[in-house]
Amino acid sequence: MFTAFLIKYAEIAIKGKNRHLFEDALIHQIKFALKKCEGKFLITKTQGRIYVEAQGEFDYEDTIGQLQHVFGIVGICPMIYVEDEGFDRLCETIVRYVGDVYPDRHKTFKVHCRRARKNYPKESMEVNADLGEVLLNAYPELSVDVHEPEILLNVEIREKIYIYSEVIPGPGGMPVGTGGKAMLLLSGGIDSPVAGYMIAKRGVKIDAVYFHAPPYTSERAKQKVEDLARLISKYTGPIYLHVINFTDIQLYIHEKCPHEELTIIMRRYMMRIAEHIADETECLGLVTGESIGQVASQTMGSLIATNEVCHLPVYRPLIGFDKEEIVTSAKRIGTFETSILPYEDCCTIFVAKHPVTKPNVNIIRRHEKNLDEKIEEMVKTALETDELIVVQ
Ligand code: ATP
Ligand code: MG
């Protein structure tokens, strides 16, 4: 029965002069998301509201599902609209609407009219009272509650008349593209996809880099990372995924550096390489899935060591999250099932039995000197053989 949606977007509305920029970005993202659904849609912006109107046949569930992936949308209100053919017709329409949408009408309600078209013959208050009365007559089981109604019937009088009462939650956040771009270090684990989701939710476009170490990490592990990127791209739009062959660097570190420092030194090279690509692709920050104390390489002391090799800010949106909380988020956004597939990731083969938890940065730097002979060349080769996959 619904043929249109009112899109609610709270945070954007407070952005002052930037408001229209944000609205345009949101409309752009909505258009992009709806391309994936069956049907044609007209998207309009009038007086600070965004409407999506289906042009003919469309798949209701699919449309809602797509809109729920668009950051910036706080609520999706399915609407019906009718031509203004007199007040009696409006009364019939609203009675039919309540009958259809609420099979059980033992509920409280309130009518809330907004008149965008001031030449409408009735004032808003009058419309509220009259429609309220009509509904009470049609459905005596309804009762009025003007403070906290269970059903808030919105009636918007514009060129046409729109009626809606349900609000389906959207993902919130800001439209992707309004906050610049960041480079996500995406591994096959549970954490980094959630971290990417969270930064994208703040309006940031995401590119990603994965460090692949064949034959120690399999093609399936790489495929899994690509699949994870595809799952987050439902929210973020297309993701440029850089696959860096990390094998030689990893083996070289393994050969030249103390084993309890392997992970930290490897992480430092990952950050350096990620930052290099970030600089070349106009990313304004790096994003990782780290959380304090989760593993030895994520203690505060270890984070000093990984952090100091970059000049760009490193965003770690999961920093204060417990694993449980991250798992809950991963399930909600749909990446969990893929993340737990049992393909080894970069580190498992190269992990030390007793990794340092309080690395001394000076000592780490000194040990990295053991790599001087070949590492620069290896990093250069790794960057030159960067495999770019556009994931969408
Ligand atoms: P995740 O669940 O994201 O794999 P993790 O708990 O396994 O994280 P680590 O392996 O210590 O943690 O990695 C910390 C962060 O470093 C990851 O969240 C990710 O951002 C980045 N990272 C680790 N390995 C890789 C890799 N092979 N390619 C790209 N980024 C990586
Ligand atoms: Mg990992």
GROMACS .gro file of C-alpha atoms and ligand atoms in nm:
model
  424
    1MET     CA    1   0.000   0.000   0.000
    2PHE     CA    2   0.286   0.242   0.069
    3THR     CA    3   0.423   0.423  -0.232
    4ALA     CA    4   0.658   0.678  -0.081
    5PHE     CA    5   0.895   0.733   0.209
    6LEU     CA    6   0.979   1.034   0.415
    7ILE     CA    7   1.347   1.025   0.508
    8LYS     CA    8   1.433   1.155   0.854
    9TYR     CA    9   1.781   1.287   0.915
   10ALA     CA   10   1.852   1.452   1.245
   11GLU     CA   11   2.218   1.534   1.272
   12ILE     CA   12   2.243   1.694   0.932
   13ALA     CA   13   1.976   1.943   1.019
   14ILE     CA   14   2.198   2.113   1.276
   15LYS     CA   15   2.483   2.178   1.036
   16GLY     CA   16   2.388   2.539   0.964
   17LYS     CA   17   2.513   2.668   0.630
   18ASN     CA   18   2.650   2.330   0.535
   19ARG     CA   19   2.307   2.183   0.557
   20HIS     CA   20   2.234   2.170   0.186
   21LEU     CA   21   2.572   2.008   0.119
   22PHE     CA   22   2.483   1.733   0.360
   23GLU     CA   23   2.137   1.693   0.215
   24ASP     CA   24   2.277   1.669  -0.136
   25ALA     CA   25   2.528   1.406  -0.020
   26LEU     CA   26   2.248   1.214   0.145
   27ILE     CA   27   2.037   1.227  -0.170
   28HIS     CA   28   2.336   1.108  -0.371
   29GLN     CA   29   2.381   0.810  -0.136
   30ILE     CA   30   2.010   0.730  -0.142
   31LYS     CA   31   2.011   0.729  -0.522
   32PHE     CA   32   2.314   0.503  -0.521
   33ALA     CA   33   2.155   0.260  -0.274
   34LEU     CA   34   1.824   0.247  -0.460
   35LYS     CA   35   1.996   0.160  -0.788
   36LYS     CA   36   2.034  -0.186  -0.635
   37CYS     CA   37   1.656  -0.228  -0.594
   38GLU     CA   38   1.388  -0.313  -0.838
   39GLY     CA   39   1.175  -0.019  -0.944
   40LYS     CA   40   1.221   0.347  -1.024
   41PHE     CA   41   1.223   0.620  -0.764
   42LEU     CA   42   1.185   0.994  -0.762
   43ILE     CA   43   1.388   1.160  -0.490
   44THR     CA   44   1.294   1.513  -0.398
   45LYS     CA   45   1.396   1.767  -0.142
   46THR     CA   46   1.150   2.030  -0.033
   47GLN     CA   47   1.164   2.256   0.268
   48GLY     CA   48   1.423   2.054   0.451
   49ARG     CA   49   1.262   1.718   0.390
   50ILE     CA   50   1.363   1.437   0.163
   51TYR     CA   51   1.104   1.218  -0.005
   52VAL     CA   52   1.149   0.898  -0.197
   53GLU     CA   53   0.854   0.823  -0.423
   54ALA     CA   54   0.822   0.496  -0.610
   55GLN     CA   55   0.734   0.536  -0.977
   56GLY     CA   56   0.523   0.228  -1.036
   57GLU     CA   57   0.604  -0.124  -0.919
   58PHE     CA   58   0.873  -0.169  -0.653
   59ASP     CA   59   0.984  -0.416  -0.387
   60TYR     CA   60   0.891  -0.267  -0.050
   61GLU     CA   61   1.111  -0.485   0.174
   62ASP     CA   62   1.413  -0.452  -0.051
   63THR     CA   63   1.373  -0.075  -0.067
   64ILE     CA   64   1.357  -0.045   0.312
   65GLY     CA   65   1.658  -0.278   0.339
   66GLN     CA   66   1.864  -0.061   0.106
   67LEU     CA   67   1.765   0.260   0.280
   68GLN     CA   68   1.870   0.106   0.612
   69HIS     CA   69   2.224   0.093   0.473
   70VAL     CA   70   2.243   0.466   0.403
   71PHE     CA   71   2.432   0.657   0.672
   72GLY     CA   72   2.265   0.984   0.760
   73ILE     CA   73   1.916   0.832   0.764
   74VAL     CA   74   1.771   0.828   1.114
   75GLY     CA   75   1.424   0.707   1.024
   76ILE     CA   76   1.230   0.586   0.723
   77CYS     CA   77   0.858   0.666   0.727
   78PRO     CA   78   0.650   0.470   0.478
   79MET     CA   79   0.381   0.705   0.345
   80ILE     CA   80   0.078   0.707   0.131
   81TYR     CA   81  -0.020   1.014  -0.064
   82VAL     CA   82  -0.339   1.127  -0.225
   83GLU     CA   83  -0.441   1.416  -0.446
   84ASP     CA   84  -0.630   1.687  -0.263
   85GLU     CA   85  -0.986   1.603  -0.368
   86GLY     CA   86  -1.170   1.761  -0.079
   87PHE     CA   87  -1.187   1.697   0.292
   88ASP     CA   88  -1.434   1.408   0.269
   89ARG     CA   89  -1.191   1.215   0.052
   90LEU     CA   90  -0.915   1.281   0.305
   91CYS     CA   91  -1.138   1.145   0.583
   92GLU     CA   92  -1.205   0.827   0.385
   93THR     CA   93  -0.835   0.788   0.314
   94ILE     CA   94  -0.725   0.821   0.675
   95VAL     CA   95  -0.990   0.576   0.795
   96ARG     CA   96  -0.873   0.325   0.536
   97TYR     CA   97  -0.509   0.389   0.629
   98VAL     CA   98  -0.566   0.317   0.999
   99GLY     CA   99  -0.775   0.012   0.914
  100ASP     CA  100  -0.500  -0.130   0.692
  101VAL     CA  101  -0.193  -0.047   0.900
  102TYR     CA  102  -0.335  -0.130   1.244
  103PRO     CA  103  -0.536  -0.455   1.253
  104ASP     CA  104  -0.543  -0.418   1.632
  105ARG     CA  105  -0.676  -0.073   1.712
  106HIS     CA  106  -0.692  -0.091   2.090
  107LYS     CA  107  -0.444   0.193   2.092
  108THR     CA  108  -0.408   0.560   2.169
  109PHE     CA  109  -0.356   0.805   1.885
  110LYS     CA  110  -0.318   1.165   1.789
  111VAL     CA  111  -0.344   1.340   1.452
  112HIS     CA  112  -0.063   1.583   1.372
  113CYS     CA  113  -0.123   1.802   1.071
  114ARG     CA  114   0.136   2.028   0.903
  115ARG     CA  115   0.027   2.266   0.635
  116ALA     CA  116   0.304   2.347   0.390
  117ARG     CA  117   0.034   2.487   0.160
  118LYS     CA  118  -0.124   2.775   0.348
  119ASN     CA  119  -0.420   2.816   0.113
  120TYR     CA  120  -0.569   2.490   0.237
  121PRO     CA  121  -0.922   2.574   0.356
  122LYS     CA  122  -0.875   2.439   0.711
  123GLU     CA  123  -0.622   2.534   0.977
  124SER     CA  124  -0.397   2.258   1.111
  125MET     CA  125  -0.574   2.246   1.448
  126GLU     CA  126  -0.907   2.208   1.275
  127VAL     CA  127  -0.776   1.925   1.059
  128ASN     CA  128  -0.644   1.750   1.372
  129ALA     CA  129  -0.975   1.779   1.553
  130ASP     CA  130  -1.191   1.682   1.255
  131LEU     CA  131  -0.984   1.382   1.149
  132GLY     CA  132  -0.960   1.272   1.513
  133GLU     CA  133  -1.335   1.274   1.540
  134VAL     CA  134  -1.381   1.085   1.213
  135LEU     CA  135  -1.140   0.815   1.336
  136LEU     CA  136  -1.309   0.782   1.674
  137ASN     CA  137  -1.641   0.734   1.499
  138ALA     CA  138  -1.500   0.476   1.261
  139TYR     CA  139  -1.305   0.285   1.528
  140PRO     CA  140  -1.451   0.325   1.878
  141GLU     CA  141  -1.170   0.109   2.022
  142LEU     CA  142  -0.924   0.393   1.956
  143SER     CA  143  -0.867   0.661   2.218
  144VAL     CA  144  -0.693   0.996   2.206
  145ASP     CA  145  -0.369   1.072   2.387
  146VAL     CA  146  -0.215   1.402   2.284
  147HIS     CA  147   0.101   1.360   2.495
  148GLU     CA  148   0.229   1.008   2.429
  149PRO     CA  149   0.015   0.851   2.160
  150GLU     CA  150   0.094   0.497   2.046
  151ILE     CA  151   0.000   0.601   1.694
  152LEU     CA  152   0.109   0.944   1.579
  153LEU     CA  153  -0.074   1.006   1.253
  154ASN     CA  154   0.110   1.266   1.053
  155VAL     CA  155  -0.083   1.444   0.784
  156GLU     CA  156   0.120   1.673   0.562
  157ILE     CA  157  -0.066   1.901   0.331
  158ARG     CA  158   0.143   1.999   0.031
  159GLU     CA  159   0.050   1.988  -0.337
  160LYS     CA  160  -0.058   1.638  -0.250
  161ILE     CA  161  -0.150   1.512   0.096
  162TYR     CA  162   0.087   1.270   0.266
  163ILE     CA  163  -0.001   1.039   0.553
  164TYR     CA  164   0.244   0.843   0.764
  165SER     CA  165   0.272   0.706   1.116
  166GLU     CA  166   0.541   0.437   1.123
  167VAL     CA  167   0.910   0.512   1.166
  168ILE     CA  168   1.154   0.237   1.068
  169PRO     CA  169   1.497   0.306   1.218
  170GLY     CA  170   1.784   0.393   0.983
  171PRO     CA  171   2.153   0.348   1.065
  172GLY     CA  172   2.205   0.710   1.176
  173GLY     CA  173   2.542   0.880   1.125
  174MET     CA  174   2.640   1.113   0.843
  175PRO     CA  175   2.624   1.061   0.465
  176VAL     CA  176   2.939   0.898   0.329
  177GLY     CA  177   3.151   1.150   0.143
  178THR     CA  178   3.089   1.443   0.375
  179GLY     CA  179   3.388   1.361   0.595
  180GLY     CA  180   3.678   1.299   0.360
  181LYS     CA  181   3.843   0.962   0.307
  182ALA     CA  182   4.043   0.721   0.524
  183MET     CA  183   4.251   0.409   0.465
  184LEU     CA  184   4.128   0.102   0.654
  185LEU     CA  185   4.375  -0.173   0.742
  186LEU     CA  186   4.143  -0.461   0.668
  187SER     CA  187   4.234  -0.810   0.784
  188GLY     CA  188   4.015  -1.116   0.779
  189GLY     CA  189   3.924  -1.081   1.147
  190ILE     CA  190   3.615  -0.966   1.330
  191ASP     CA  191   3.743  -0.626   1.433
  192SER     CA  192   3.866  -0.432   1.133
  193PRO     CA  193   3.541  -0.455   0.930
  194VAL     CA  194   3.353  -0.313   1.229
  195ALA     CA  195   3.612  -0.038   1.265
  196GLY     CA  196   3.566   0.053   0.897
  197TYR     CA  197   3.189   0.057   0.938
  198MET     CA  198   3.215   0.292   1.235
  199ILE     CA  199   3.438   0.545   1.063
  200ALA     CA  200   3.226   0.533   0.746
  201LYS     CA  201   2.922   0.599   0.963
  202ARG     CA  202   3.073   0.937   1.046
  203GLY     CA  203   3.054   1.028   0.678
  204VAL     CA  204   3.404   0.912   0.585
  205LYS     CA  205   3.467   0.733   0.259
  206ILE     CA  206   3.677   0.419   0.302
  207ASP     CA  207   3.960   0.269   0.100
  208ALA     CA  208   4.125  -0.045   0.232
  209VAL     CA  209   4.457  -0.225   0.236
  210TYR     CA  210   4.515  -0.593   0.303
  211PHE     CA  211   4.858  -0.746   0.363
  212HIS     CA  212   4.867  -1.082   0.197
  213ALA     CA  213   5.146  -1.332   0.257
  214PRO     CA  214   5.121  -1.615   0.005
  215PRO     CA  215   5.177  -1.906   0.042
  216TYR     CA  216   5.149  -1.860   0.420
  217THR     CA  217   4.811  -1.703   0.371
  218SER     CA  218   4.589  -1.873   0.116
  219GLU     CA  219   4.391  -1.736  -0.175
  220ARG     CA  220   4.084  -1.814   0.031
  221ALA     CA  221   4.203  -1.579   0.304
  222LYS     CA  222   4.235  -1.305   0.044
  223GLN     CA  223   3.893  -1.388  -0.097
  224LYS     CA  224   3.753  -1.360   0.254
  225VAL     CA  225   3.894  -1.008   0.291
  226GLU     CA  226   3.743  -0.916  -0.045
  227ASP     CA  227   3.410  -1.057   0.074
  228LEU     CA  228   3.433  -0.853   0.394
  229ALA     CA  229   3.506  -0.542   0.190
  230ARG     CA  230   3.201  -0.619  -0.022
  231LEU     CA  231   2.984  -0.651   0.290
  232ILE     CA  232   3.093  -0.312   0.423
  233SER     CA  233   3.062  -0.155   0.079
  234LYS     CA  234   2.685  -0.200   0.117
  235TYR     CA  235   2.712   0.088   0.361
  236THR     CA  236   3.010   0.277   0.224
  237GLY     CA  237   2.975   0.252  -0.151
  238PRO     CA  238   3.259   0.116  -0.367
  239ILE     CA  239   3.584   0.037  -0.182
  240TYR     CA  240   3.927   0.046  -0.345
  241LEU     CA  241   4.100  -0.253  -0.188
  242HIS     CA  242   4.478  -0.258  -0.216
  243VAL     CA  243   4.629  -0.603  -0.177
  244ILE     CA  244   4.994  -0.580  -0.079
  245ASN     CA  245   5.219  -0.882  -0.106
  246PHE     CA  246   5.387  -0.886   0.233
  247THR     CA  247   5.563  -1.224   0.221
  248ASP     CA  248   5.918  -1.112   0.154
  249ILE     CA  249   5.905  -0.837   0.413
  250GLN     CA  250   5.763  -1.076   0.671
  251LEU     CA  251   6.027  -1.342   0.602
  252TYR     CA  252   6.301  -1.083   0.615
  253ILE     CA  253   6.182  -0.952   0.952
  254HIS     CA  254   6.156  -1.312   1.070
  255GLU     CA  255   6.516  -1.369   0.966
  256LYS     CA  256   6.668  -1.051   1.105
  257CYS     CA  257   6.475  -0.950   1.417
  258PRO     CA  258   6.412  -1.104   1.760
  259HIS     CA  259   6.104  -1.322   1.744
  260GLU     CA  260   5.927  -1.166   2.040
  261GLU     CA  261   5.929  -0.837   1.846
  262LEU     CA  262   5.808  -0.982   1.516
  263THR     CA  263   5.450  -0.874   1.547
  264ILE     CA  264   5.532  -0.519   1.649
  265ILE     CA  265   5.785  -0.473   1.371
  266MET     CA  266   5.549  -0.625   1.118
  267ARG     CA  267   5.274  -0.394   1.234
  268ARG     CA  268   5.510  -0.098   1.197
  269TYR     CA  269   5.576  -0.192   0.834
  270MET     CA  270   5.206  -0.239   0.770
  271MET     CA  271   5.142   0.111   0.903
  272ARG     CA  272   5.422   0.264   0.697
  273ILE     CA  273   5.300   0.102   0.377
  274ALA     CA  274   4.936   0.181   0.449
  275GLU     CA  275   5.028   0.542   0.511
  276HIS     CA  276   5.222   0.560   0.189
  277ILE     CA  277   4.917   0.446  -0.008
  278ALA     CA  278   4.696   0.675   0.200
  279ASP     CA  279   4.911   0.975   0.109
  280GLU     CA  280   4.895   0.891  -0.258
  281THR     CA  281   4.518   0.849  -0.255
  282GLU     CA  282   4.431   1.157  -0.052
  283CYS     CA  283   4.325   0.969   0.258
  284LEU     CA  284   4.323   1.183   0.571
  285GLY     CA  285   4.382   0.907   0.823
  286LEU     CA  286   4.438   0.538   0.888
  287VAL     CA  287   4.181   0.311   1.052
  288THR     CA  288   4.252  -0.009   1.243
  289GLY     CA  289   4.048  -0.255   1.447
  290GLU     CA  290   4.271  -0.231   1.753
  291SER     CA  291   4.133  -0.231   2.107
  292ILE     CA  292   4.343  -0.178   2.419
  293GLY     CA  293   4.482  -0.498   2.564
  294GLN     CA  294   4.313  -0.737   2.322
  295VAL     CA  295   4.646  -0.895   2.228
  296ALA     CA  296   5.011  -0.824   2.306
  297SER     CA  297   5.044  -0.591   2.007
  298GLN     CA  298   4.755  -0.382   2.136
  299THR     CA  299   4.875  -0.281   2.482
  300MET     CA  300   4.921   0.091   2.532
  301GLY     CA  301   5.296   0.036   2.515
  302SER     CA  302   5.273  -0.157   2.188
  303LEU     CA  303   5.044   0.105   2.041
  304ILE     CA  304   5.313   0.369   2.103
  305ALA     CA  305   5.544   0.160   1.891
  306THR     CA  306   5.298   0.111   1.604
  307ASN     CA  307   5.181   0.469   1.618
  308GLU     CA  308   5.514   0.642   1.600
  309VAL     CA  309   5.590   0.541   1.243
  310CYS     CA  310   5.304   0.747   1.096
  311HIS     CA  311   5.230   1.114   1.066
  312LEU     CA  312   4.863   1.067   0.975
  313PRO     CA  313   4.618   1.023   1.262
  314VAL     CA  314   4.534   0.659   1.327
  315TYR     CA  315   4.167   0.612   1.407
  316ARG     CA  316   4.089   0.317   1.631
  317PRO     CA  317   3.714   0.332   1.680
  318LEU     CA  318   3.708   0.005   1.879
  319ILE     CA  319   3.969   0.117   2.125
  320GLY     CA  320   3.744   0.089   2.432
  321PHE     CA  321   3.527  -0.202   2.319
  322ASP     CA  322   3.525  -0.551   2.468
  323LYS     CA  323   3.536  -0.840   2.223
  324GLU     CA  324   3.173  -0.919   2.312
  325GLU     CA  325   3.063  -0.574   2.205
  326ILE     CA  326   3.258  -0.595   1.881
  327VAL     CA  327   3.101  -0.933   1.805
  328THR     CA  328   2.754  -0.788   1.865
  329SER     CA  329   2.827  -0.506   1.621
  330ALA     CA  330   2.974  -0.745   1.364
  331LYS     CA  331   2.656  -0.954   1.378
  332ARG     CA  332   2.436  -0.649   1.343
  333ILE     CA  333   2.617  -0.515   1.037
  334GLY     CA  334   2.644  -0.860   0.881
  335THR     CA  335   3.019  -0.927   0.876
  336PHE     CA  336   3.049  -1.176   1.161
  337GLU     CA  337   2.969  -1.497   0.972
  338THR     CA  338   3.234  -1.418   0.713
  339SER     CA  339   3.492  -1.305   0.969
  340ILE     CA  340   3.481  -1.634   1.158
  341LEU     CA  341   3.549  -1.851   0.854
  342PRO     CA  342   3.863  -2.040   0.952
  343TYR     CA  343   4.117  -1.914   0.700
  344GLU     CA  344   4.446  -1.815   0.858
  345ASP     CA  345   4.533  -1.449   0.854
  346CYS     CA  346   4.865  -1.279   0.810
  347CYS     CA  347   4.993  -1.317   1.161
  348THR     CA  348   4.919  -1.675   1.270
  349ILE     CA  349   5.227  -1.825   1.106
  350PHE     CA  350   5.461  -1.559   1.233
  351VAL     CA  351   5.349  -1.525   1.592
  352ALA     CA  352   5.603  -1.561   1.870
  353LYS     CA  353   5.527  -1.768   2.181
  354HIS     CA  354   5.604  -1.475   2.407
  355PRO     CA  355   5.555  -1.148   2.221
  356VAL     CA  356   5.664  -0.831   2.400
  357THR     CA  357   5.384  -0.643   2.567
  358LYS     CA  358   5.594  -0.345   2.674
  359PRO     CA  359   5.820  -0.285   2.378
  360ASN     CA  360   6.092  -0.029   2.419
  361VAL     CA  361   6.071   0.190   2.113
  362ASN     CA  362   6.444   0.259   2.113
  363ILE     CA  363   6.523  -0.110   2.111
  364ILE     CA  364   6.268  -0.175   1.837
  365ARG     CA  365   6.423   0.098   1.626
  366ARG     CA  366   6.767  -0.049   1.684
  367HIS     CA  367   6.649  -0.396   1.578
  368GLU     CA  368   6.485  -0.253   1.270
  369LYS     CA  369   6.832  -0.136   1.168
  370ASN     CA  370   6.907  -0.506   1.101
  371LEU     CA  371   6.676  -0.467   0.802
  372ASP     CA  372   6.862  -0.174   0.649
  373GLU     CA  373   7.023  -0.366   0.369
  374LYS     CA  374   6.712  -0.475   0.183
  375ILE     CA  375   6.399  -0.335   0.344
  376GLU     CA  376   6.369  -0.015   0.144
  377GLU     CA  377   6.383  -0.207  -0.181
  378MET     CA  378   6.132  -0.460  -0.050
  379VAL     CA  379   5.886  -0.191   0.052
  380LYS     CA  380   5.926  -0.030  -0.288
  381THR     CA  381   5.856  -0.361  -0.460
  382ALA     CA  382   5.556  -0.425  -0.238
  383LEU     CA  383   5.413  -0.085  -0.332
  384GLU     CA  384   5.486  -0.135  -0.700
  385THR     CA  385   5.307  -0.470  -0.705
  386ASP     CA  386   5.002  -0.336  -0.520
  387GLU     CA  387   4.699  -0.520  -0.663
  388LEU     CA  388   4.398  -0.289  -0.674
  389ILE     CA  389   4.054  -0.447  -0.651
  390VAL     CA  390   3.744  -0.230  -0.681
  391VAL     CA  391   3.489  -0.385  -0.452
  392GLN     CA  392   3.119  -0.301  -0.483
  393ATP     P1  393   4.106  -0.822   1.328
  393ATP     O1  394   3.994  -0.894   1.395
  393ATP     O2  395   4.066  -0.695   1.265
  393ATP     O3  396   4.185  -0.910   1.237
  393ATP     P2  397   4.286  -0.870   1.541
  393ATP     O4  398   4.219  -0.873   1.669
  393ATP     O5  399   4.318  -0.997   1.471
  393ATP     O6  400   4.204  -0.775   1.445
  393ATP     P3  401   4.562  -0.786   1.499
  393ATP     O7  402   4.588  -0.902   1.413
  393ATP     O8  403   4.655  -0.751   1.610
  393ATP     O9  404   4.418  -0.785   1.566
  393ATP    O10  405   4.552  -0.661   1.408
  393ATP     C1  406   4.519  -0.535   1.457
  393ATP     C2  407   4.472  -0.451   1.340
  393ATP    O11  408   4.575  -0.442   1.243
  393ATP     C3  409   4.355  -0.511   1.266
  393ATP    O12  410   4.233  -0.475   1.325
  393ATP     C4  411   4.373  -0.451   1.130
  393ATP    O13  412   4.325  -0.318   1.127
  393ATP     C5  413   4.523  -0.448   1.114
  393ATP     N1  414   4.573  -0.569   1.047
  393ATP     C6  415   4.621  -0.682   1.103
  393ATP     N2  416   4.658  -0.773   1.011
  393ATP     C7  417   4.633  -0.715   0.891
  393ATP     C8  418   4.649  -0.756   0.754
  393ATP     N3  419   4.695  -0.878   0.722
  393ATP     N4  420   4.612  -0.671   0.657
  393ATP     C9  421   4.561  -0.549   0.688
  393ATP     N5  422   4.545  -0.506   0.812
  393ATP    C10  423   4.580  -0.586   0.913
  394MG      MG  424   4.372  -1.006   1.273
   0.00000   0.00000   0.00000
